[in-house]
Amino acid sequence: MMRGMADDIVRVAQLSDTHFLTDADDAEGGFAYDTAAAFEAVLADLDGGEALDLVCVTGDIADHGRAPQYARAAEAFARLPAPVNVCPGNHDQQLAFGAGMGRPGVGTSRVIETGVWCFLFVDSNAGVMTVGDDGLVRDPDDYGDRLHRNGALGSAEAAWIRAMHDATTAEHVFVWLHHPPDPPAPLSHDADYAAEWAALMPDLPKVRGFGGGHTHVPDDYSFAGVPAFVSPAFKNNFDLEAGTLLPPGYRRYEFATDGTISSETRLVGEDTWPRHPLGRSVMALLRAEITYAEFDEIVARRRAAPD
Ligand SMILES: [Fe+2]
């Protein structure tokens, strides 16, 4: 029996966008946090908190989807204080993710039922994957902008969500996924992806909410009448209103038997990762006023001719 079942509340921690690197990898010119150090800070906070039934990790596990990065992530996740289940993000590579994440206590299950709740782990990259002649689902050959890509369900994933929602005998369904539907963060707006979820929701009356990541902007908002929660990342986090960086962090959730959900953001290591003001060009990127290509040009120009 899961630990939280004593009072029928299901307690979950959500980690997201852990972006694990190996020591040999370059962490984006110093703009990214040391994600291994961020993991240790989160682990210490988890160990000091209430007992958990499950830890969900919602994608961008490995910074570049490489096998050694998954090995490091899986070793770290095996130290978490509850069973762990992960789903992929746009930085994850389909086959390396599948081969690299599972080990005792760390899984890639797509459905977990606990008490009156059913957790669905949706692959919000499914709509951009290709099916080979051998029937195997792979990353597309041309995945050039994958590091910045927003979500896509595609017809097969949408059909799977409907089927699982209808098949479960649980009263309440919660969706864990990398790309939250229609988040407030401007850079992650994607009308096509939002429309996919909007079309699905009338068929999913048991869905009580969403837990996602991707934006690196911790948030909660409402989508189609249910709450959507966005977890902090480990790699770098942004406060768009204050115009600053935020420390790394995670979320805690309590799932009640009546279908209600409470959730709080936990940021860790304020001294290690201070809330530095963001530069004008970073803010312009995060507000979607310039593209990634334009942002990269500005950075390259500055490197070539520093003031
Ligand atoms: Fe990410």
Short mmCIF file of N, CA and C in Angstrom, two decimals, residues 14-21 33-36 38-39 42 56-63 69-70 73 76-77 80 86 92 101 178 216 232-236 249:
data_model
loop_
_atom_site.label_atom_id
_atom_site.label_comp_id
_atom_site.label_asym_id
_atom_site.label_seq_id
_atom_site.Cartn_x
_atom_site.Cartn_y
_atom_site.Cartn_z
N GLN A 14 6.28 16.67 -7.94
CA GLN A 14 6.55 16.74 -9.38
C GLN A 14 7.88 17.46 -9.61
N LEU A 15 8.79 16.77 -10.26
CA LEU A 15 10.02 17.39 -10.74
C LEU A 15 9.87 17.55 -12.24
N SER A 16 10.47 18.56 -12.82
CA SER A 16 10.37 18.70 -14.28
C SER A 16 11.62 19.38 -14.83
N ASP A 17 11.87 19.13 -16.10
CA ASP A 17 12.96 19.84 -16.77
C ASP A 17 14.25 19.76 -15.96
N THR A 18 14.62 18.52 -15.63
CA THR A 18 15.82 18.29 -14.83
C THR A 18 17.08 18.49 -15.65
N HIS A 19 16.96 18.32 -16.99
CA HIS A 19 18.06 18.65 -17.91
C HIS A 19 19.42 18.13 -17.43
N PHE A 20 19.47 16.86 -17.08
CA PHE A 20 20.74 16.30 -16.60
C PHE A 20 21.81 16.36 -17.69
N LEU A 21 23.02 16.67 -17.25
CA LEU A 21 24.22 16.68 -18.09
C LEU A 21 25.22 15.71 -17.47
N TYR A 33 21.78 26.49 -14.86
CA TYR A 33 22.25 26.10 -13.53
C TYR A 33 22.97 24.76 -13.61
N ASP A 34 23.72 24.45 -12.56
CA ASP A 34 24.30 23.12 -12.39
C ASP A 34 23.14 22.22 -11.93
N THR A 35 22.61 21.42 -12.86
CA THR A 35 21.38 20.68 -12.56
C THR A 35 21.62 19.56 -11.55
N ALA A 36 22.86 19.03 -11.48
CA ALA A 36 23.17 18.02 -10.46
C ALA A 36 23.10 18.66 -9.07
N ALA A 38 21.30 21.33 -8.36
CA ALA A 38 19.87 21.62 -8.15
C ALA A 38 19.15 20.37 -7.65
N PHE A 39 19.52 19.20 -8.21
CA PHE A 39 18.89 17.95 -7.75
C PHE A 39 19.17 17.72 -6.27
N VAL A 42 16.97 19.96 -4.18
CA VAL A 42 15.57 19.49 -4.19
C VAL A 42 15.44 18.24 -3.33
N CYS A 56 6.64 12.27 -9.70
CA CYS A 56 6.47 12.30 -11.16
C CYS A 56 7.49 13.26 -11.75
N VAL A 57 8.14 12.85 -12.83
CA VAL A 57 9.10 13.72 -13.49
C VAL A 57 8.61 13.95 -14.92
N THR A 58 8.27 15.21 -15.24
CA THR A 58 7.56 15.50 -16.48
C THR A 58 8.48 16.04 -17.58
N GLY A 59 9.49 15.25 -17.92
CA GLY A 59 10.20 15.48 -19.17
C GLY A 59 11.34 16.48 -19.15
N ASP A 60 12.04 16.51 -20.30
CA ASP A 60 13.33 17.17 -20.41
C ASP A 60 14.24 16.64 -19.30
N ILE A 61 14.28 15.30 -19.24
CA ILE A 61 15.08 14.61 -18.24
C ILE A 61 16.56 14.85 -18.53
N ALA A 62 16.94 14.60 -19.78
CA ALA A 62 18.32 14.74 -20.23
C ALA A 62 18.42 15.97 -21.12
N ASP A 63 19.48 16.75 -20.98
CA ASP A 63 19.52 18.02 -21.71
C ASP A 63 19.55 17.81 -23.23
N GLN A 69 23.57 10.91 -20.09
CA GLN A 69 22.75 11.84 -19.31
C GLN A 69 21.59 11.11 -18.64
N TYR A 70 21.01 10.11 -19.35
CA TYR A 70 19.94 9.31 -18.72
C TYR A 70 20.48 8.47 -17.58
N ALA A 73 20.70 10.66 -14.67
CA ALA A 73 19.35 10.98 -14.17
C ALA A 73 18.77 9.80 -13.41
N ALA A 76 20.22 9.35 -10.04
CA ALA A 76 19.71 10.37 -9.12
C ALA A 76 18.28 10.04 -8.69
N PHE A 77 17.42 9.68 -9.65
CA PHE A 77 16.01 9.44 -9.33
C PHE A 77 15.85 8.25 -8.38
N LEU A 80 15.43 9.14 -4.77
CA LEU A 80 14.27 9.90 -4.29
C LEU A 80 13.46 9.07 -3.29
N VAL A 86 8.37 8.64 -14.89
CA VAL A 86 8.80 9.75 -15.75
C VAL A 86 8.08 9.69 -17.09
N ASP A 92 14.09 15.13 -24.82
CA ASP A 92 14.37 13.69 -24.70
C ASP A 92 14.31 13.01 -26.06
N MET A 101 15.90 5.06 -18.80
CA MET A 101 15.27 5.57 -17.58
C MET A 101 14.85 4.49 -16.59
N HIS A 178 4.68 16.79 -20.42
CA HIS A 178 5.72 17.82 -20.48
C HIS A 178 5.14 19.19 -20.83
N HIS A 216 9.58 26.61 -17.97
CA HIS A 216 10.55 27.13 -16.99
C HIS A 216 10.02 28.40 -16.33
N PRO A 232 8.41 24.31 -11.56
CA PRO A 232 9.72 24.91 -11.82
C PRO A 232 10.64 23.89 -12.48
N ALA A 233 11.66 24.39 -13.16
CA ALA A 233 12.70 23.55 -13.77
C ALA A 233 13.93 23.51 -12.87
N PHE A 234 14.86 22.61 -13.21
CA PHE A 234 16.16 22.60 -12.53
C PHE A 234 17.17 23.48 -13.28
N LYS A 235 16.96 23.67 -14.58
CA LYS A 235 18.01 24.24 -15.43
C LYS A 235 18.11 25.76 -15.32
N ASN A 236 16.99 26.43 -15.37
CA ASN A 236 16.86 27.86 -15.09
C ASN A 236 15.37 28.16 -15.04
N GLY A 249 13.51 24.40 -8.50
CA GLY A 249 12.50 23.93 -7.57
C GLY A 249 11.66 22.80 -8.12
#
